[in-house]
Amino acid sequence: MNGFFERNWMYVAIAAALALAVHAATLVGLPDAAMARALDMLAADGGYNTLTHAPRADANSRKIVRPSPDLLYSACPFDLDKAHGALRVYARVPRGTYWSVSVFDAHTDNIFVENNRQARGGKVDFVIVGPKSGLIDGGAAHAPPQVYSPTTKGLVLFRTLIDDEANLPGIDAARRQASCGTYSDGGM
C-alpha cells in the first residue's frame, strides 16, 4: 500500500485538490444560485421592490420551500439598483399574534429580523441600503433606521401566524397594508 502513494502521489494530490475546489465552489455558489432562482420566481409575481402576498399555504404550496399552513407569507424581492440605492419597508404589526419580518441578502444570509415583541409602537419602518448607495444621511429627524445589505439584491419576508381561524380576515387585511418601495427623503 505504501508503494501506491509513492508511485501515485501526484494523482492523489490532484484528486484531493479537485475535491477541495468542488467542495468550496459548492459551499459558495449553491446558496447564491438558489437565492437568485428564488428571487426570480418571486419577482415574476410582482416585480422587484414590490410586496406580494402569497395565498395561504396548502398541500400544493411548494414554490420555494415547504411553507407552514399556519402562517401567511408576504415577500418583497428587492433590487437596490432598481430602487435608486435605497428601499423603504413599512408595516403595522397585527395585534395578538406572532409576526416577523426578515431581510436576506443574495447569499441567503439573514441580515435583519424583527418580530411583534421587538417592534416599537406596533410598527416597523426601516430602509435597506447597499454597497453602491452606502448609508443615507441619518441626521434628519425623520430618517428611519437603516439596514445595510452587502448585496444589491435580496428578499424581505413577512410571516404572520394565523392564531385562530376567526382572526384570519383581520390578519390578512393587516398584512396587506405593509409596503416595500423606493426610498426618498420625503417618504416612500
PDB file of C-alpha atoms in Angstrom:
ATOM      1  CA  MET A   1       0.000   0.000   0.000  1.00  0.00           C
ATOM      2  CA  ASN A   2       2.857   2.327   0.832  1.00  0.00           C
ATOM      3  CA  GLY A   3       4.257   1.917  -2.666  1.00  0.00           C
ATOM      4  CA  PHE A   4       0.955   3.040  -4.166  1.00  0.00           C
ATOM      5  CA  PHE A   5       1.245   6.544  -2.683  1.00  0.00           C
ATOM      6  CA  GLU A   6       4.907   6.811  -3.593  1.00  0.00           C
ATOM      7  CA  ARG A   7       4.122   5.980  -7.215  1.00  0.00           C
ATOM      8  CA  ASN A   8       0.857   7.971  -7.458  1.00  0.00           C
ATOM      9  CA  TRP A   9       1.299  10.885  -5.054  1.00  0.00           C
ATOM     10  CA  MET A  10       0.734  13.427  -7.808  1.00  0.00           C
ATOM     11  CA  TYR A  11      -2.580  11.870  -8.852  1.00  0.00           C
ATOM     12  CA  VAL A  12      -3.715  11.703  -5.227  1.00  0.00           C
ATOM     13  CA  ALA A  13      -2.747  15.354  -4.704  1.00  0.00           C
ATOM     14  CA  ILE A  14      -4.591  16.426  -7.864  1.00  0.00           C
ATOM     15  CA  ALA A  15      -7.696  14.448  -6.872  1.00  0.00           C
ATOM     16  CA  ALA A  16      -7.632  15.959  -3.366  1.00  0.00           C
ATOM     17  CA  ALA A  17      -7.187  19.482  -4.749  1.00  0.00           C
ATOM     18  CA  LEU A  18     -10.014  18.941  -7.223  1.00  0.00           C
ATOM     19  CA  ALA A  19     -12.304  17.592  -4.488  1.00  0.00           C
ATOM     20  CA  LEU A  20     -11.479  20.592  -2.295  1.00  0.00           C
ATOM     21  CA  ALA A  21     -12.165  23.020  -5.160  1.00  0.00           C
ATOM     22  CA  VAL A  22     -15.536  21.393  -5.945  1.00  0.00           C
ATOM     23  CA  HIS A  23     -16.449  21.439  -2.254  1.00  0.00           C
ATOM     24  CA  ALA A  24     -15.562  25.146  -1.914  1.00  0.00           C
ATOM     25  CA  ALA A  25     -17.422  26.053  -5.110  1.00  0.00           C
ATOM     26  CA  THR A  26     -20.497  24.222  -3.841  1.00  0.00           C
ATOM     27  CA  LEU A  27     -20.414  25.989  -0.473  1.00  0.00           C
ATOM     28  CA  VAL A  28     -20.021  29.393  -2.082  1.00  0.00           C
ATOM     29  CA  GLY A  29     -22.019  29.006  -5.279  1.00  0.00           C
ATOM     30  CA  LEU A  30     -25.016  26.902  -4.293  1.00  0.00           C
ATOM     31  CA  PRO A  31     -26.624  29.401  -1.868  1.00  0.00           C
ATOM     32  CA  ASP A  32     -26.167  32.234  -4.374  1.00  0.00           C
ATOM     33  CA  ALA A  33     -27.678  30.188  -7.206  1.00  0.00           C
ATOM     34  CA  ALA A  34     -30.599  29.069  -5.033  1.00  0.00           C
ATOM     35  CA  MET A  35     -31.337  32.633  -3.921  1.00  0.00           C
ATOM     36  CA  ALA A  36     -31.066  34.005  -7.468  1.00  0.00           C
ATOM     37  CA  ARG A  37     -33.599  31.413  -8.627  1.00  0.00           C
ATOM     38  CA  ALA A  38     -35.918  32.178  -5.700  1.00  0.00           C
ATOM     39  CA  LEU A  39     -35.727  35.934  -6.302  1.00  0.00           C
ATOM     40  CA  ASP A  40     -36.507  35.484  -9.999  1.00  0.00           C
ATOM     41  CA  MET A  41     -39.501  33.277  -9.161  1.00  0.00           C
ATOM     42  CA  LEU A  42     -40.838  35.768  -6.614  1.00  0.00           C
ATOM     43  CA  ALA A  43     -40.183  38.758  -8.873  1.00  0.00           C
ATOM     44  CA  ALA A  44     -42.190  37.048 -11.620  1.00  0.00           C
ATOM     45  CA  ASP A  45     -45.274  37.525  -9.423  1.00  0.00           C
ATOM     46  CA  GLY A  46     -44.988  41.267  -8.883  1.00  0.00           C
ATOM     47  CA  GLY A  47     -41.569  42.514  -9.878  1.00  0.00           C
ATOM     48  CA  TYR A  48     -38.669  43.678  -7.785  1.00  0.00           C
ATOM     49  CA  ASN A  49     -39.229  46.186  -4.974  1.00  0.00           C
ATOM     50  CA  THR A  50     -42.905  45.253  -4.779  1.00  0.00           C
ATOM     51  CA  LEU A  51     -44.564  43.453  -1.898  1.00  0.00           C
ATOM     52  CA  THR A  52     -46.718  40.490  -2.887  1.00  0.00           C
ATOM     53  CA  HIS A  53     -48.952  38.459  -0.602  1.00  0.00           C
ATOM     54  CA  ALA A  54     -48.980  34.713  -1.084  1.00  0.00           C
ATOM     55  CA  PRO A  55     -52.244  32.838  -0.648  1.00  0.00           C
ATOM     56  CA  ARG A  56     -52.493  30.641   2.403  1.00  0.00           C
ATOM     57  CA  ALA A  57     -50.266  27.586   2.058  1.00  0.00           C
ATOM     58  CA  ASP A  58     -51.793  24.193   1.358  1.00  0.00           C
ATOM     59  CA  ALA A  59     -50.522  20.764   0.293  1.00  0.00           C
ATOM     60  CA  ASN A  60     -49.667  22.103  -3.192  1.00  0.00           C
ATOM     61  CA  SER A  61     -47.686  25.138  -1.990  1.00  0.00           C
ATOM     62  CA  ARG A  62     -44.101  24.316  -2.843  1.00  0.00           C
ATOM     63  CA  LYS A  63     -42.875  27.315  -4.809  1.00  0.00           C
ATOM     64  CA  ILE A  64     -39.642  27.670  -2.858  1.00  0.00           C
ATOM     65  CA  VAL A  65     -39.697  25.840   0.472  1.00  0.00           C
ATOM     66  CA  ARG A  66     -42.256  23.901   2.424  1.00  0.00           C
ATOM     67  CA  PRO A  67     -44.366  26.684   3.895  1.00  0.00           C
ATOM     68  CA  SER A  68     -46.383  26.316   7.065  1.00  0.00           C
ATOM     69  CA  PRO A  69     -50.176  26.334   6.617  1.00  0.00           C
ATOM     70  CA  ASP A  70     -50.391  28.238   9.929  1.00  0.00           C
ATOM     71  CA  LEU A  71     -48.527  31.236   8.517  1.00  0.00           C
ATOM     72  CA  LEU A  72     -49.347  33.899   5.950  1.00  0.00           C
ATOM     73  CA  TYR A  73     -46.368  34.983   3.858  1.00  0.00           C
ATOM     74  CA  SER A  74     -45.683  38.283   2.130  1.00  0.00           C
ATOM     75  CA  ALA A  75     -42.477  38.805   0.173  1.00  0.00           C
ATOM     76  CA  CYS A  76     -40.606  41.651  -1.453  1.00  0.00           C
ATOM     77  CA  PRO A  77     -37.688  40.598  -3.647  1.00  0.00           C
ATOM     78  CA  PHE A  78     -35.511  43.680  -3.832  1.00  0.00           C
ATOM     79  CA  ASP A  79     -33.005  45.110  -6.260  1.00  0.00           C
ATOM     80  CA  LEU A  80     -31.378  48.234  -4.827  1.00  0.00           C
ATOM     81  CA  ASP A  81     -30.135  49.277  -8.276  1.00  0.00           C
ATOM     82  CA  LYS A  82     -33.756  49.491  -9.451  1.00  0.00           C
ATOM     83  CA  ALA A  83     -34.702  51.266  -6.195  1.00  0.00           C
ATOM     84  CA  HIS A  84     -32.112  54.006  -6.812  1.00  0.00           C
ATOM     85  CA  GLY A  85     -29.997  52.698  -3.943  1.00  0.00           C
ATOM     86  CA  ALA A  86     -32.473  52.501  -1.067  1.00  0.00           C
ATOM     87  CA  LEU A  87     -35.644  50.572  -0.298  1.00  0.00           C
ATOM     88  CA  ARG A  88     -38.110  51.542   2.424  1.00  0.00           C
ATOM     89  CA  VAL A  89     -40.022  48.819   4.281  1.00  0.00           C
ATOM     90  CA  TYR A  90     -43.021  49.716   6.426  1.00  0.00           C
ATOM     91  CA  ALA A  91     -45.619  47.596   8.199  1.00  0.00           C
ATOM     92  CA  ARG A  92     -48.035  47.763  11.092  1.00  0.00           C
ATOM     93  CA  VAL A  93     -47.780  44.747  13.346  1.00  0.00           C
ATOM     94  CA  PRO A  94     -51.019  42.773  13.744  1.00  0.00           C
ATOM     95  CA  ARG A  95     -52.092  42.579  17.380  1.00  0.00           C
ATOM     96  CA  GLY A  96     -52.440  39.391  19.327  1.00  0.00           C
ATOM     97  CA  THR A  97     -50.472  37.059  17.067  1.00  0.00           C
ATOM     98  CA  TYR A  98     -46.882  36.226  16.167  1.00  0.00           C
ATOM     99  CA  TRP A  99     -45.463  38.307  13.321  1.00  0.00           C
ATOM    100  CA  SER A 100     -41.958  38.785  11.929  1.00  0.00           C
ATOM    101  CA  VAL A 101     -40.046  40.479   9.152  1.00  0.00           C
ATOM    102  CA  SER A 102     -36.694  39.144   7.936  1.00  0.00           C
ATOM    103  CA  VAL A 103     -34.259  40.507   5.371  1.00  0.00           C
ATOM    104  CA  PHE A 104     -31.961  38.160   3.454  1.00  0.00           C
ATOM    105  CA  ASP A 105     -29.099  39.174   1.170  1.00  0.00           C
ATOM    106  CA  ALA A 106     -28.303  37.470  -2.142  1.00  0.00           C
ATOM    107  CA  HIS A 107     -26.084  34.936  -0.339  1.00  0.00           C
ATOM    108  CA  THR A 108     -29.097  33.739   1.754  1.00  0.00           C
ATOM    109  CA  ASP A 109     -27.651  35.373   4.884  1.00  0.00           C
ATOM    110  CA  ASN A 110     -30.230  36.785   7.287  1.00  0.00           C
ATOM    111  CA  ILE A 111     -29.150  40.408   7.791  1.00  0.00           C
ATOM    112  CA  PHE A 112     -32.128  41.693   9.790  1.00  0.00           C
ATOM    113  CA  VAL A 113     -35.065  40.324  11.754  1.00  0.00           C
ATOM    114  CA  GLU A 114     -37.711  41.879  13.952  1.00  0.00           C
ATOM    115  CA  ASN A 115     -40.823  40.323  15.460  1.00  0.00           C
ATOM    116  CA  ASN A 116     -44.027  41.531  17.076  1.00  0.00           C
ATOM    117  CA  ARG A 117     -42.385  41.734  20.529  1.00  0.00           C
ATOM    118  CA  GLN A 118     -39.475  43.828  19.279  1.00  0.00           C
ATOM    119  CA  ALA A 119     -41.432  46.253  17.084  1.00  0.00           C
ATOM    120  CA  ARG A 120     -41.768  49.618  18.792  1.00  0.00           C
ATOM    121  CA  GLY A 121     -45.093  51.353  18.595  1.00  0.00           C
ATOM    122  CA  GLY A 122     -46.679  48.404  16.815  1.00  0.00           C
ATOM    123  CA  LYS A 123     -44.873  49.048  13.531  1.00  0.00           C
ATOM    124  CA  VAL A 124     -41.634  48.573  11.645  1.00  0.00           C
ATOM    125  CA  ASP A 125     -40.166  51.227   9.407  1.00  0.00           C
ATOM    126  CA  PHE A 126     -36.650  50.895   8.012  1.00  0.00           C
ATOM    127  CA  VAL A 127     -34.598  51.497   4.889  1.00  0.00           C
ATOM    128  CA  ILE A 128     -32.388  48.906   3.211  1.00  0.00           C
ATOM    129  CA  VAL A 129     -29.205  50.376   1.737  1.00  0.00           C
ATOM    130  CA  GLY A 130     -26.494  48.554  -0.136  1.00  0.00           C
ATOM    131  CA  PRO A 131     -22.880  48.521  -1.202  1.00  0.00           C
ATOM    132  CA  LYS A 132     -23.363  51.011  -4.028  1.00  0.00           C
ATOM    133  CA  SER A 133     -25.511  53.523  -2.141  1.00  0.00           C
ATOM    134  CA  GLY A 134     -23.907  53.370   1.289  1.00  0.00           C
ATOM    135  CA  LEU A 135     -25.698  54.778   4.298  1.00  0.00           C
ATOM    136  CA  ILE A 136     -28.077  57.684   3.873  1.00  0.00           C
ATOM    137  CA  ASP A 137     -27.755  60.835   5.955  1.00  0.00           C
ATOM    138  CA  GLY A 138     -29.170  59.790   9.303  1.00  0.00           C
ATOM    139  CA  GLY A 139     -29.029  63.323  10.664  1.00  0.00           C
ATOM    140  CA  ALA A 140     -32.581  64.103   9.647  1.00  0.00           C
ATOM    141  CA  ALA A 141     -35.053  63.582  12.478  1.00  0.00           C
ATOM    142  CA  HIS A 142     -37.478  61.790  10.156  1.00  0.00           C
ATOM    143  CA  ALA A 143     -34.941  59.324   8.737  1.00  0.00           C
ATOM    144  CA  PRO A 144     -35.901  55.725   9.551  1.00  0.00           C
ATOM    145  CA  PRO A 145     -33.320  53.194  10.779  1.00  0.00           C
ATOM    146  CA  GLN A 146     -31.104  51.688   8.101  1.00  0.00           C
ATOM    147  CA  VAL A 147     -30.309  48.060   7.365  1.00  0.00           C
ATOM    148  CA  TYR A 148     -27.132  47.509   5.364  1.00  0.00           C
ATOM    149  CA  SER A 149     -27.218  44.788   2.717  1.00  0.00           C
ATOM    150  CA  PRO A 150     -23.825  43.654   1.412  1.00  0.00           C
ATOM    151  CA  THR A 151     -25.529  42.747  -1.889  1.00  0.00           C
ATOM    152  CA  THR A 152     -27.789  44.797  -4.140  1.00  0.00           C
ATOM    153  CA  LYS A 153     -30.368  42.011  -4.366  1.00  0.00           C
ATOM    154  CA  GLY A 154     -32.174  40.199  -1.597  1.00  0.00           C
ATOM    155  CA  LEU A 155     -35.511  39.382  -0.032  1.00  0.00           C
ATOM    156  CA  VAL A 156     -37.788  40.893   2.599  1.00  0.00           C
ATOM    157  CA  LEU A 157     -40.052  38.218   4.055  1.00  0.00           C
ATOM    158  CA  PHE A 158     -43.028  38.797   6.354  1.00  0.00           C
ATOM    159  CA  ARG A 159     -44.563  35.913   8.305  1.00  0.00           C
ATOM    160  CA  THR A 160     -47.809  36.169  10.271  1.00  0.00           C
ATOM    161  CA  LEU A 161     -49.237  33.396  12.418  1.00  0.00           C
ATOM    162  CA  ILE A 162     -52.907  32.535  11.967  1.00  0.00           C
ATOM    163  CA  ASP A 163     -53.576  32.015  15.671  1.00  0.00           C
ATOM    164  CA  ASP A 164     -57.305  31.438  15.206  1.00  0.00           C
ATOM    165  CA  GLU A 165     -59.325  30.880  12.014  1.00  0.00           C
ATOM    166  CA  ALA A 166     -61.765  33.563  13.181  1.00  0.00           C
ATOM    167  CA  ASN A 167     -58.890  36.093  13.065  1.00  0.00           C
ATOM    168  CA  LEU A 168     -57.809  35.239   9.507  1.00  0.00           C
ATOM    169  CA  PRO A 169     -59.675  38.099   7.744  1.00  0.00           C
ATOM    170  CA  GLY A 170     -58.204  40.717  10.105  1.00  0.00           C
ATOM    171  CA  ILE A 171     -54.706  39.255   9.922  1.00  0.00           C
ATOM    172  CA  ASP A 172     -54.849  39.143   6.122  1.00  0.00           C
ATOM    173  CA  ALA A 173     -56.117  42.735   5.947  1.00  0.00           C
ATOM    174  CA  ALA A 174     -53.330  43.924   8.270  1.00  0.00           C
ATOM    175  CA  ARG A 175     -50.552  42.308   6.235  1.00  0.00           C
ATOM    176  CA  ARG A 176     -51.865  43.895   3.029  1.00  0.00           C
ATOM    177  CA  GLN A 177     -51.195  47.357   4.478  1.00  0.00           C
ATOM    178  CA  ALA A 178     -47.437  46.736   4.528  1.00  0.00           C
ATOM    179  CA  SER A 179     -45.296  48.359   1.857  1.00  0.00           C
ATOM    180  CA  CYS A 180     -41.924  47.982   0.218  1.00  0.00           C
ATOM    181  CA  GLY A 181     -40.688  50.564  -2.277  1.00  0.00           C
ATOM    182  CA  THR A 182     -38.070  53.077  -3.386  1.00  0.00           C
ATOM    183  CA  TYR A 183     -36.980  55.385  -0.564  1.00  0.00           C
ATOM    184  CA  SER A 184     -36.818  59.138  -0.865  1.00  0.00           C
ATOM    185  CA  ASP A 185     -36.225  61.682   1.914  1.00  0.00           C
ATOM    186  CA  GLY A 186     -39.827  62.800   1.650  1.00  0.00           C
ATOM    187  CA  GLY A 187     -41.177  59.323   2.287  1.00  0.00           C
ATOM    188  CA  MET A 188     -41.724  56.208   0.190  1.00  0.00           C
TER     189      MET A 188
END
